[in-house]
mmCIF file of C-alpha atoms in Angstrom:
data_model
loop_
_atom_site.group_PDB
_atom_site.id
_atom_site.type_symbol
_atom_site.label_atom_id
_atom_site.label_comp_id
_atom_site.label_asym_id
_atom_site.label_seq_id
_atom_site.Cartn_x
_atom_site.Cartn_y
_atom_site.Cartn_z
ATOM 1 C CA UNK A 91 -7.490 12.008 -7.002
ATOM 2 C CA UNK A 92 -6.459 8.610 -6.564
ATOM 3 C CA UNK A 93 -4.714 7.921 -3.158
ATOM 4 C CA UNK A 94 -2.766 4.589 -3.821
ATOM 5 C CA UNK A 95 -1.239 1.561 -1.752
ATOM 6 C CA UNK A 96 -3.161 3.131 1.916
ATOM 7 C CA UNK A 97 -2.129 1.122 4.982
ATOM 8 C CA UNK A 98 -4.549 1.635 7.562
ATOM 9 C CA UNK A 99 -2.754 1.722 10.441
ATOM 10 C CA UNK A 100 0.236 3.492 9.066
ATOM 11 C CA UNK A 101 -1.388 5.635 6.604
ATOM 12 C CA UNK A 102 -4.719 6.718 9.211
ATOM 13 C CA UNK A 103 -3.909 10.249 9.047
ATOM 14 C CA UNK A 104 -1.614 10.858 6.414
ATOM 15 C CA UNK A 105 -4.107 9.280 3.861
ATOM 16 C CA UNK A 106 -6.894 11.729 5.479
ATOM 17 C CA UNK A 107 -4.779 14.680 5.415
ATOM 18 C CA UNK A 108 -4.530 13.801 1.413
ATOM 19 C CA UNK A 109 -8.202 13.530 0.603
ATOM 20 C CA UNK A 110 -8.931 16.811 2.786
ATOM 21 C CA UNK A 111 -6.412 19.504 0.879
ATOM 22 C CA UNK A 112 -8.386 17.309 -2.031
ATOM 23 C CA UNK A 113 -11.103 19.040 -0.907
ATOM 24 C CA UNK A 114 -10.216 21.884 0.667
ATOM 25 C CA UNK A 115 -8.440 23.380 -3.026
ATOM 26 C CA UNK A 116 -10.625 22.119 -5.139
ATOM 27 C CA UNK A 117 -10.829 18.416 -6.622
ATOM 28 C CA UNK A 118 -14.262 16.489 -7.107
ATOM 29 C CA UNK A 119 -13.522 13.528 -5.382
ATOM 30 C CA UNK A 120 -10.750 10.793 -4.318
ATOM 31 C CA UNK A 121 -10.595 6.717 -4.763
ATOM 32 C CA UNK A 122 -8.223 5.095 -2.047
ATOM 33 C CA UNK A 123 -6.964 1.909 -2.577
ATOM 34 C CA UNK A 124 -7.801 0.299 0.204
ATOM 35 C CA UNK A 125 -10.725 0.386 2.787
ATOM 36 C CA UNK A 126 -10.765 2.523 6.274
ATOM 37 C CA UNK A 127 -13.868 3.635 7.859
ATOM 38 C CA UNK A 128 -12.192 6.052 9.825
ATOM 39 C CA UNK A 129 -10.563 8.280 6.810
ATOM 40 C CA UNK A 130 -14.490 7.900 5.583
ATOM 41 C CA UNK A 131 -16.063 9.459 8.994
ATOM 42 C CA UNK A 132 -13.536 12.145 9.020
ATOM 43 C CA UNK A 133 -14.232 12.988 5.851
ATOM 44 C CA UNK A 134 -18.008 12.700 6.242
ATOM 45 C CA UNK A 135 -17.919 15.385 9.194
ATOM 46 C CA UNK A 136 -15.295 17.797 7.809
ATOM 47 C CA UNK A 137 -17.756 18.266 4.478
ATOM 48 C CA UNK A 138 -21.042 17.758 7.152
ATOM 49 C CA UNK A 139 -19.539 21.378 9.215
ATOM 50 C CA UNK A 140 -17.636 23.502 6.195
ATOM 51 C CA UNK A 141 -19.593 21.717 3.180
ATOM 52 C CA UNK A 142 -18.807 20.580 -0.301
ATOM 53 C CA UNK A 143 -20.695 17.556 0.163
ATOM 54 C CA UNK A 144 -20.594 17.075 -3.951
ATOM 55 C CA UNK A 145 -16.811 15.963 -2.907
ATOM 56 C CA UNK A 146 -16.980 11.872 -3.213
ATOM 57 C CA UNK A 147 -14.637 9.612 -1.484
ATOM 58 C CA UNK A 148 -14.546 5.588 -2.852
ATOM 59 C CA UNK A 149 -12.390 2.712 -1.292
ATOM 60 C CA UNK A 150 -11.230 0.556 -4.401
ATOM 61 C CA UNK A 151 -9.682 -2.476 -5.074
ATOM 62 C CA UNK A 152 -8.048 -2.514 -8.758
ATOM 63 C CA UNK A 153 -6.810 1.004 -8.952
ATOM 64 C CA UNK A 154 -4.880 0.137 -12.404
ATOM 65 C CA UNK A 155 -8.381 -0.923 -13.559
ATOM 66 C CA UNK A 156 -9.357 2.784 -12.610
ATOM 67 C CA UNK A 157 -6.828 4.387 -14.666
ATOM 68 C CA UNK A 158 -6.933 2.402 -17.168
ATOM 69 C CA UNK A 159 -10.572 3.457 -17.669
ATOM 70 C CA UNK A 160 -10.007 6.908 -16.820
ATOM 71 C CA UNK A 161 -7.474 6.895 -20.020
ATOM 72 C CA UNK A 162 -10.037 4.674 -22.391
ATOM 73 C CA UNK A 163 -12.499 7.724 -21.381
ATOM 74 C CA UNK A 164 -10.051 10.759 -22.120
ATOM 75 C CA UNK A 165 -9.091 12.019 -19.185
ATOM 76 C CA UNK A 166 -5.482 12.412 -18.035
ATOM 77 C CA UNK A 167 -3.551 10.837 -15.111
ATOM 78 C CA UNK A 168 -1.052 12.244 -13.605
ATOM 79 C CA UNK A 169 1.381 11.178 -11.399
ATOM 80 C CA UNK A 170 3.152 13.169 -8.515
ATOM 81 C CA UNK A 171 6.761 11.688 -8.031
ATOM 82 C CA UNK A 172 9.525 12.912 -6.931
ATOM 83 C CA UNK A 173 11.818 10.808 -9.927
ATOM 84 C CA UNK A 174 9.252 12.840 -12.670
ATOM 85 C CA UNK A 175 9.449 16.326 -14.062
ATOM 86 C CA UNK A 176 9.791 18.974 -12.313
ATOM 87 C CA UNK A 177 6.768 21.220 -12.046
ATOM 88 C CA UNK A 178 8.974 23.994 -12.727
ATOM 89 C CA UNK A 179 9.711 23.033 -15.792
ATOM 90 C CA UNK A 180 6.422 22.468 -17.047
ATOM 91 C CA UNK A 181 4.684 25.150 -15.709
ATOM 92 C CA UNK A 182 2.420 26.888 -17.812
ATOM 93 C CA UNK A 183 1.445 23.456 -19.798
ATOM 94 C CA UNK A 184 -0.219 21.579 -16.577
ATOM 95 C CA UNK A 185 -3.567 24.380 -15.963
ATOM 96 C CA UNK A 186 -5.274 23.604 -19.411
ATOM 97 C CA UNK A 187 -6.099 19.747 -18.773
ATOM 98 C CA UNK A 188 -8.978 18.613 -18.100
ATOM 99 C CA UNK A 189 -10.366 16.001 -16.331
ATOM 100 C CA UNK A 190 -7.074 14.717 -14.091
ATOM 101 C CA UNK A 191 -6.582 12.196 -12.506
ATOM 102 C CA UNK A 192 -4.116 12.650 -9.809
ATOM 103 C CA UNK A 193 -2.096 9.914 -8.720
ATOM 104 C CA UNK A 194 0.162 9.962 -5.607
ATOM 105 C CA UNK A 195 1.450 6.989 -3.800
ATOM 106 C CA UNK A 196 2.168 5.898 -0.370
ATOM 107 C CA UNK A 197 5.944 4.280 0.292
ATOM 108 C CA UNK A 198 6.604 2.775 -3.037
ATOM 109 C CA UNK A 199 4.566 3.024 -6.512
ATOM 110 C CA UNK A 200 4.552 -0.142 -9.040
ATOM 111 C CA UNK A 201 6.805 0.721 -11.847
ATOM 112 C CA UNK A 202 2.788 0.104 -13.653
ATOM 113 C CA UNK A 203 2.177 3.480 -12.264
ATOM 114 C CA UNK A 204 4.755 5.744 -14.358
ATOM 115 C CA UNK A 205 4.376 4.688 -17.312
ATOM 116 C CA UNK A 206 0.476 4.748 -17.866
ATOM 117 C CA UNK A 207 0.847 8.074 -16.452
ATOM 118 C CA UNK A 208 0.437 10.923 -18.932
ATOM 119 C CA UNK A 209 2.755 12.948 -17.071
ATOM 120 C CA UNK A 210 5.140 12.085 -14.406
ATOM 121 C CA UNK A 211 5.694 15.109 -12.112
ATOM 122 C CA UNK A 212 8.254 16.090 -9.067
ATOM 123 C CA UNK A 213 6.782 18.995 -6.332
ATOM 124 C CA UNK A 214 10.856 18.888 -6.106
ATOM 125 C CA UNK A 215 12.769 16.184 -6.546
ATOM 126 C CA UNK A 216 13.361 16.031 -2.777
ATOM 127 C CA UNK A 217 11.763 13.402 -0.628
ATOM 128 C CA UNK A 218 8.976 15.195 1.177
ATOM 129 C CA UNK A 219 4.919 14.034 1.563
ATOM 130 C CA UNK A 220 2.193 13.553 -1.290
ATOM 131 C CA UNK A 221 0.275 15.632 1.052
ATOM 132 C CA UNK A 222 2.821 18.648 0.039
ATOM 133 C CA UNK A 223 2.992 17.842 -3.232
ATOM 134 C CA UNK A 224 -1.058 17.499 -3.897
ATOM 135 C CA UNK A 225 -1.003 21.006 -2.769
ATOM 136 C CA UNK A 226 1.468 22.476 -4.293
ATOM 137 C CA UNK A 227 -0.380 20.455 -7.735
ATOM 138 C CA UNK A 228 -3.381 22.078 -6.910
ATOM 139 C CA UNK A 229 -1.887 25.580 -6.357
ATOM 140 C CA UNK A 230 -0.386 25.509 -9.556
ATOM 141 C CA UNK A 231 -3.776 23.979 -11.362
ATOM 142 C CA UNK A 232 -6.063 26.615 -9.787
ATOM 143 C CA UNK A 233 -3.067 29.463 -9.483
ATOM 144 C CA UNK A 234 -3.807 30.120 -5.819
ATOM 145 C CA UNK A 235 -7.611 30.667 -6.193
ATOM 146 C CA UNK A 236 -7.971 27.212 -4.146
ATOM 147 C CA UNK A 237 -7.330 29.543 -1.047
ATOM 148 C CA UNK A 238 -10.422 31.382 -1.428
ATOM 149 C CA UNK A 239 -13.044 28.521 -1.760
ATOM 150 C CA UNK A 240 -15.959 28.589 0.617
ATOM 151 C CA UNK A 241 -18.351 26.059 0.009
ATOM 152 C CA UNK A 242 -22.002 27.153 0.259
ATOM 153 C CA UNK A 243 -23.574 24.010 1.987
ATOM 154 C CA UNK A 244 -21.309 24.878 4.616
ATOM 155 C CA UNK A 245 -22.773 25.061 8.047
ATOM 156 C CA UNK A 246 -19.811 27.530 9.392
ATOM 157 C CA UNK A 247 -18.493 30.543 8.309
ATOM 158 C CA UNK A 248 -15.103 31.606 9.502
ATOM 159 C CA UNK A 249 -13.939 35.422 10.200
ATOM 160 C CA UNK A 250 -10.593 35.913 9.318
ATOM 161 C CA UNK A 251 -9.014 37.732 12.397
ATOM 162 C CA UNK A 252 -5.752 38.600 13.016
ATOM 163 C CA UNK A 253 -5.694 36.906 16.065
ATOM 164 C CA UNK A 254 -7.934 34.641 17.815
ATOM 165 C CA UNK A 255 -11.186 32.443 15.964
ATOM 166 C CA UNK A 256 -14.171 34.035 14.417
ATOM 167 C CA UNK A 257 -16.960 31.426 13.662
ATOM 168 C CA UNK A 258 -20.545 32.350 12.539
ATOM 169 C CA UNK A 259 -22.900 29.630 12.277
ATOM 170 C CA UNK A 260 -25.001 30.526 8.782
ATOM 171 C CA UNK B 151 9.451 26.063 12.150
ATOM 172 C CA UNK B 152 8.055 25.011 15.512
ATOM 173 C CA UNK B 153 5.700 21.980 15.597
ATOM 174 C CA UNK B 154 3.147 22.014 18.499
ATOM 175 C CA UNK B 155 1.363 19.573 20.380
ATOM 176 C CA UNK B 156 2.681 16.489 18.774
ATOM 177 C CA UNK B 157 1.371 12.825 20.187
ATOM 178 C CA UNK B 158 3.876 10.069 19.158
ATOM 179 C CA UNK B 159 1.597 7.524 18.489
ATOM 180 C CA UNK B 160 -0.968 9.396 16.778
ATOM 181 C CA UNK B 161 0.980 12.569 14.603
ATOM 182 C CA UNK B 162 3.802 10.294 13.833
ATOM 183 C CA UNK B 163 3.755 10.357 10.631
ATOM 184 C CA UNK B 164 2.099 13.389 9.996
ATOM 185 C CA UNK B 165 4.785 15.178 11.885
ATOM 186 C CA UNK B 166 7.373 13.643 9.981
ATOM 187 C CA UNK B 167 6.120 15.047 6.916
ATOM 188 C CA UNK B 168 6.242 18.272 8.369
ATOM 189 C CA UNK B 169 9.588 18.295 9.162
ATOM 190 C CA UNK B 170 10.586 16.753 5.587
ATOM 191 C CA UNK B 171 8.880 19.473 3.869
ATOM 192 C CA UNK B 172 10.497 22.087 6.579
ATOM 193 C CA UNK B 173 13.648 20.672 5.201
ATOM 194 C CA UNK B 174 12.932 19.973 1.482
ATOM 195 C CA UNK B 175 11.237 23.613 0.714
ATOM 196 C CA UNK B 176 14.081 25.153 2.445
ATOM 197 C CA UNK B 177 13.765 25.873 5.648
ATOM 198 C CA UNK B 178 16.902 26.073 8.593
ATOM 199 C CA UNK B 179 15.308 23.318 11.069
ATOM 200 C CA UNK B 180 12.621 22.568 13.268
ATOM 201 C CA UNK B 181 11.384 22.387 16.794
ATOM 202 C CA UNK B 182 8.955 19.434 17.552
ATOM 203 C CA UNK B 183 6.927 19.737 21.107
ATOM 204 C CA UNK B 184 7.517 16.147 22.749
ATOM 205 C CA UNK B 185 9.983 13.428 21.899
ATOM 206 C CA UNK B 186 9.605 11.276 19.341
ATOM 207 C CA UNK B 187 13.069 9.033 18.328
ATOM 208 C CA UNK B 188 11.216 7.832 15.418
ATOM 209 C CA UNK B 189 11.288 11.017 13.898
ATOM 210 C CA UNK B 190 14.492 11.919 14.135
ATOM 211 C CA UNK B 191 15.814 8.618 12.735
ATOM 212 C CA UNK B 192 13.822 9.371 9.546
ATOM 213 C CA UNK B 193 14.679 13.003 9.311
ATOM 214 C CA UNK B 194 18.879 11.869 9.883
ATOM 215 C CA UNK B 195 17.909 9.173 7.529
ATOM 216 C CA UNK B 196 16.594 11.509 4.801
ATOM 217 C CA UNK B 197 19.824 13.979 5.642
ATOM 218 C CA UNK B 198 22.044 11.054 5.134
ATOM 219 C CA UNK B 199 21.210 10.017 1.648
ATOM 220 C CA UNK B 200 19.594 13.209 0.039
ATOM 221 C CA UNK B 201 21.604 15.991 2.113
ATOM 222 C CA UNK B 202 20.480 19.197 3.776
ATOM 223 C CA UNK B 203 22.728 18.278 6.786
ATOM 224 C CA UNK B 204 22.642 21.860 8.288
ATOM 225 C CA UNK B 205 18.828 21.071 8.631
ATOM 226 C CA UNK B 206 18.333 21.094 12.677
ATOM 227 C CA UNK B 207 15.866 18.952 14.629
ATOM 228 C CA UNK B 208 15.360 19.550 18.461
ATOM 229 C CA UNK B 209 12.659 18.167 20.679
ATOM 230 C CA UNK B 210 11.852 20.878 23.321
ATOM 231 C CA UNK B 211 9.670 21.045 26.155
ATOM 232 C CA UNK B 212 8.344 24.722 26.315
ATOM 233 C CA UNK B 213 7.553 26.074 22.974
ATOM 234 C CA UNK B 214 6.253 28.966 25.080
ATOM 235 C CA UNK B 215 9.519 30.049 26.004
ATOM 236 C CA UNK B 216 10.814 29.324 22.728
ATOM 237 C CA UNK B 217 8.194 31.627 21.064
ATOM 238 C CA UNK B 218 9.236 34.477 23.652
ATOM 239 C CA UNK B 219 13.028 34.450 23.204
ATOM 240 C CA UNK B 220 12.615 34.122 19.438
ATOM 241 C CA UNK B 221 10.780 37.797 19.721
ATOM 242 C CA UNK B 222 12.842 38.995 22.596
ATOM 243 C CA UNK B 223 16.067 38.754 19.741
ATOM 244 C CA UNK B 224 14.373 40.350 17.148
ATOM 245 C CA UNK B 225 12.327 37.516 14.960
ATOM 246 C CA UNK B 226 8.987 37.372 13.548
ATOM 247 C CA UNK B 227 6.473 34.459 14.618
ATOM 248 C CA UNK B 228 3.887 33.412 11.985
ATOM 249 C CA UNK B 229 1.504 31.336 13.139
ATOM 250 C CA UNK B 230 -0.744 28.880 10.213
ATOM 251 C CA UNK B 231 -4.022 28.553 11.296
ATOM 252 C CA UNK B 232 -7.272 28.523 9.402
ATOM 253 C CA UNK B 233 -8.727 31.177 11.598
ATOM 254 C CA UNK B 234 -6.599 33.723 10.507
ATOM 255 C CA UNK B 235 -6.062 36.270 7.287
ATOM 256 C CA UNK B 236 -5.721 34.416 4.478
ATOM 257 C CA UNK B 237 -3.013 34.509 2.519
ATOM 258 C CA UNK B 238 -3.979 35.739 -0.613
ATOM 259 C CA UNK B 239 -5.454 38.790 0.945
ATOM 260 C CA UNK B 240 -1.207 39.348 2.479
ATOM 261 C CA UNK B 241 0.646 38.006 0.084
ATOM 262 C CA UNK B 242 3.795 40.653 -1.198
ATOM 263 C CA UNK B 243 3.769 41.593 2.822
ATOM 264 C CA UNK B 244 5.147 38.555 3.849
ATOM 265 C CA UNK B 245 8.206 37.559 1.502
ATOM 266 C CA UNK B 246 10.297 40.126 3.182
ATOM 267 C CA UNK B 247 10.681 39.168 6.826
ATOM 268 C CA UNK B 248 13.345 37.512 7.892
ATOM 269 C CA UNK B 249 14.195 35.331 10.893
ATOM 270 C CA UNK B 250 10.841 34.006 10.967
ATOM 271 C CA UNK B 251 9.327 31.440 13.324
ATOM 272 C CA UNK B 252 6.450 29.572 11.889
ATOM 273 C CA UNK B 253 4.353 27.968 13.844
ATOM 274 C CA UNK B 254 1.556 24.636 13.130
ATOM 275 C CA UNK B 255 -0.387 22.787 15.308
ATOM 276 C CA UNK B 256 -1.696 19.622 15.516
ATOM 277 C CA UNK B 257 -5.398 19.367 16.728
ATOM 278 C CA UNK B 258 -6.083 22.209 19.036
ATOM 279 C CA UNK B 259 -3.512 25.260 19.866
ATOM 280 C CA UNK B 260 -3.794 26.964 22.634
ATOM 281 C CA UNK B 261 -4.957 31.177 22.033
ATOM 282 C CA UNK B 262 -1.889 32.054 23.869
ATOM 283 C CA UNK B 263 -0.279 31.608 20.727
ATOM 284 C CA UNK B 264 -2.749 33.220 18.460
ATOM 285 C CA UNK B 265 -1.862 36.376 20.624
ATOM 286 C CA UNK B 266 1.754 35.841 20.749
ATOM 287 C CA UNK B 267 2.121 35.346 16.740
ATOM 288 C CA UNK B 268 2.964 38.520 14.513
ATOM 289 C CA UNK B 269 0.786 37.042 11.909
ATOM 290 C CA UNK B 270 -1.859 34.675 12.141
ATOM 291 C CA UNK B 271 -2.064 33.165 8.397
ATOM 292 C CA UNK B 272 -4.856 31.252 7.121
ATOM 293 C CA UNK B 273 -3.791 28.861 3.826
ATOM 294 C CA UNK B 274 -6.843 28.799 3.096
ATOM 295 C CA UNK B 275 -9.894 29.008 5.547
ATOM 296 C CA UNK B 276 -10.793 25.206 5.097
ATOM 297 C CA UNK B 277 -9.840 22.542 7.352
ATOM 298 C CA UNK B 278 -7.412 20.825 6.018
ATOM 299 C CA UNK B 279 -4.122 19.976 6.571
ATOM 300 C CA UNK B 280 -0.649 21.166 8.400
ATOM 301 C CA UNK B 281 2.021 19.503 6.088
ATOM 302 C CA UNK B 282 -0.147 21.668 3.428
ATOM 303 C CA UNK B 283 -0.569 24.123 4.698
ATOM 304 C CA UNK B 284 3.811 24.684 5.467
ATOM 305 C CA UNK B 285 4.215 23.514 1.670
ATOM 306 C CA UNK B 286 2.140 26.862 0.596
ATOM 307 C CA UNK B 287 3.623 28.881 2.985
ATOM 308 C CA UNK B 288 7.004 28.332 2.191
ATOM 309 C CA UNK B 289 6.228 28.170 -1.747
ATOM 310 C CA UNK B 290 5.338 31.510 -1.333
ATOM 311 C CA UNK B 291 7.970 33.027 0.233
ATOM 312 C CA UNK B 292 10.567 31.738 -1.292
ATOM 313 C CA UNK B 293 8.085 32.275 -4.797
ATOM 314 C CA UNK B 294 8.144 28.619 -6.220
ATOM 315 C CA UNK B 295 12.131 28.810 -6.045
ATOM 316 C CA UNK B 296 12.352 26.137 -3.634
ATOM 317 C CA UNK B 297 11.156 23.246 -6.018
ATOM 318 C CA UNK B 298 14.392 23.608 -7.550
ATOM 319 C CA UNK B 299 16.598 22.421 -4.324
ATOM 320 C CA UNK B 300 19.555 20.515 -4.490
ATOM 321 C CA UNK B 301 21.368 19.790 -1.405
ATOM 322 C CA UNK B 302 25.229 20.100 -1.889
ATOM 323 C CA UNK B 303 25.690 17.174 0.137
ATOM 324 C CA UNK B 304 23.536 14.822 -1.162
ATOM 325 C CA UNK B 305 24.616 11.021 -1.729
ATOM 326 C CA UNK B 306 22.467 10.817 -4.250
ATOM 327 C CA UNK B 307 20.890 12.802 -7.314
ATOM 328 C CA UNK B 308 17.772 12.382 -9.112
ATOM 329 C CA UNK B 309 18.092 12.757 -13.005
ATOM 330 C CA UNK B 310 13.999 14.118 -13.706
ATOM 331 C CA UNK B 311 12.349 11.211 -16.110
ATOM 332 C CA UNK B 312 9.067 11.507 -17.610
ATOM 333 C CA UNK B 313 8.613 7.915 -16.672
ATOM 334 C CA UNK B 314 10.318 5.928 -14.516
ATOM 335 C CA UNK B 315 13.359 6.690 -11.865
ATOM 336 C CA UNK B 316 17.148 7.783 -12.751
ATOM 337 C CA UNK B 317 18.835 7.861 -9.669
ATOM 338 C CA UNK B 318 23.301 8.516 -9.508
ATOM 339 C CA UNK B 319 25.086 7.840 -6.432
ATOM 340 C CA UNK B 320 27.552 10.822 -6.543
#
């Protein structure tokens, strides 16, 4: 995952609600352009309590550097957009790639952006939130596995109930 | 959709994603808990240029109430929380209802509404994410279907490009 153009002030939450369905359904890690302790110390307590602690998060500077090198290495990059492809219509060629890179943007992406990317995909082509669209990625990747992970360095196990909480401590 | 518990400096943002991807993946409007005039400005904003203008916004004060009279005339409340049955273990049950009420939080909601929900659906039992956790739910009732929106009223109309933006004014 690579989390571009984060304004801490503006971005606080939204930028931390990205990197956690990064982790909830499934990818290894997330860069953030940018630098905010506080997206790092939620992060750092979310995988502390429910695990995954393999899951990196790194604040960069030159994030065109990054995929630039994550091309020269053979991975992929893609790019969530809602001016790209639709996912709809590319279903079915998306789950075999390996080694991603997922790119999704805060308010506006450098024109840089699409065309280094392999693939430039719409979650709709309706303005709506990257944090939408990284799911929705992710759920087509992983085909709705992502909603079973449990990690198991986590220090919590939840119950599903029908109503109410179950937690167990482990 | 209801939104609970929102804080207007805080969930700002994060709330207005909610309510974009309430409107983008097709649902008929939202309820927000608390006032927020930002909000709505981006939300008429979006309406204005992209469409969707039968897409309802209304700040209320007793989402309590609101849950109740929903029931009392016949609809079904489904409330998103990690603490509940996931998803994958109810999916087929769920596409069917109609006149449903969906319910997310921000931080902390309040058991009263665990109880009150029909359903208490976990996207996944991982903290992560509200605006995520909508996108999934909605994907899967309406079964991916909802990517493909086009509002009739839209000023504008994206043309899909695999790189770049291709935008008509209609």
């Amino acid at each position: 995952m690579l989390r571009l153009g984060h304004r801490p002030g503006r971005d606080k939450r939204v930028t931390t609600h990205v990197a956690l369905v990064a982790r909830a359904f499934g990818a290894k890690g997330i860069y953030i352009e940018g630098e905010d302790e506080n997206i790092l110390k939620s992060i750092e307590k979310v995988k502390n309590e429910w695990g995954g602690n393999y899951f990196t998060l790194s604040f960069i500077k030159n994030p065109k550097k990054l995929v630039e090198e994550w091309k020269n290495n053979g991975g992929k990059v893609i790019h969530l957009t809602m001016y790209g492809i639709n996912i709809n219509s590319i279903a079915g060629t998306i789950p075999d790639l390996d080694n991603i890179l997922v790119i999704v943007g805060a308010e506006k992406v450098e024109s840089w952006y699409y065309h280094a990317a392999d693939y430039n995909i719409a979650i709709s082509n309706q303005p709506h939130s990257e944090v939408a669209a990284l799911a929705i990625f992710l759920d087509r990747i992983y085909k709705g596995e992502q909603l079973n992970i449990v990690f198991g360095d986590s220090k919590f196990l939840i119950v599903p109930q029908k109503a109410g909480k179950k937690v167990i401590k482990k």
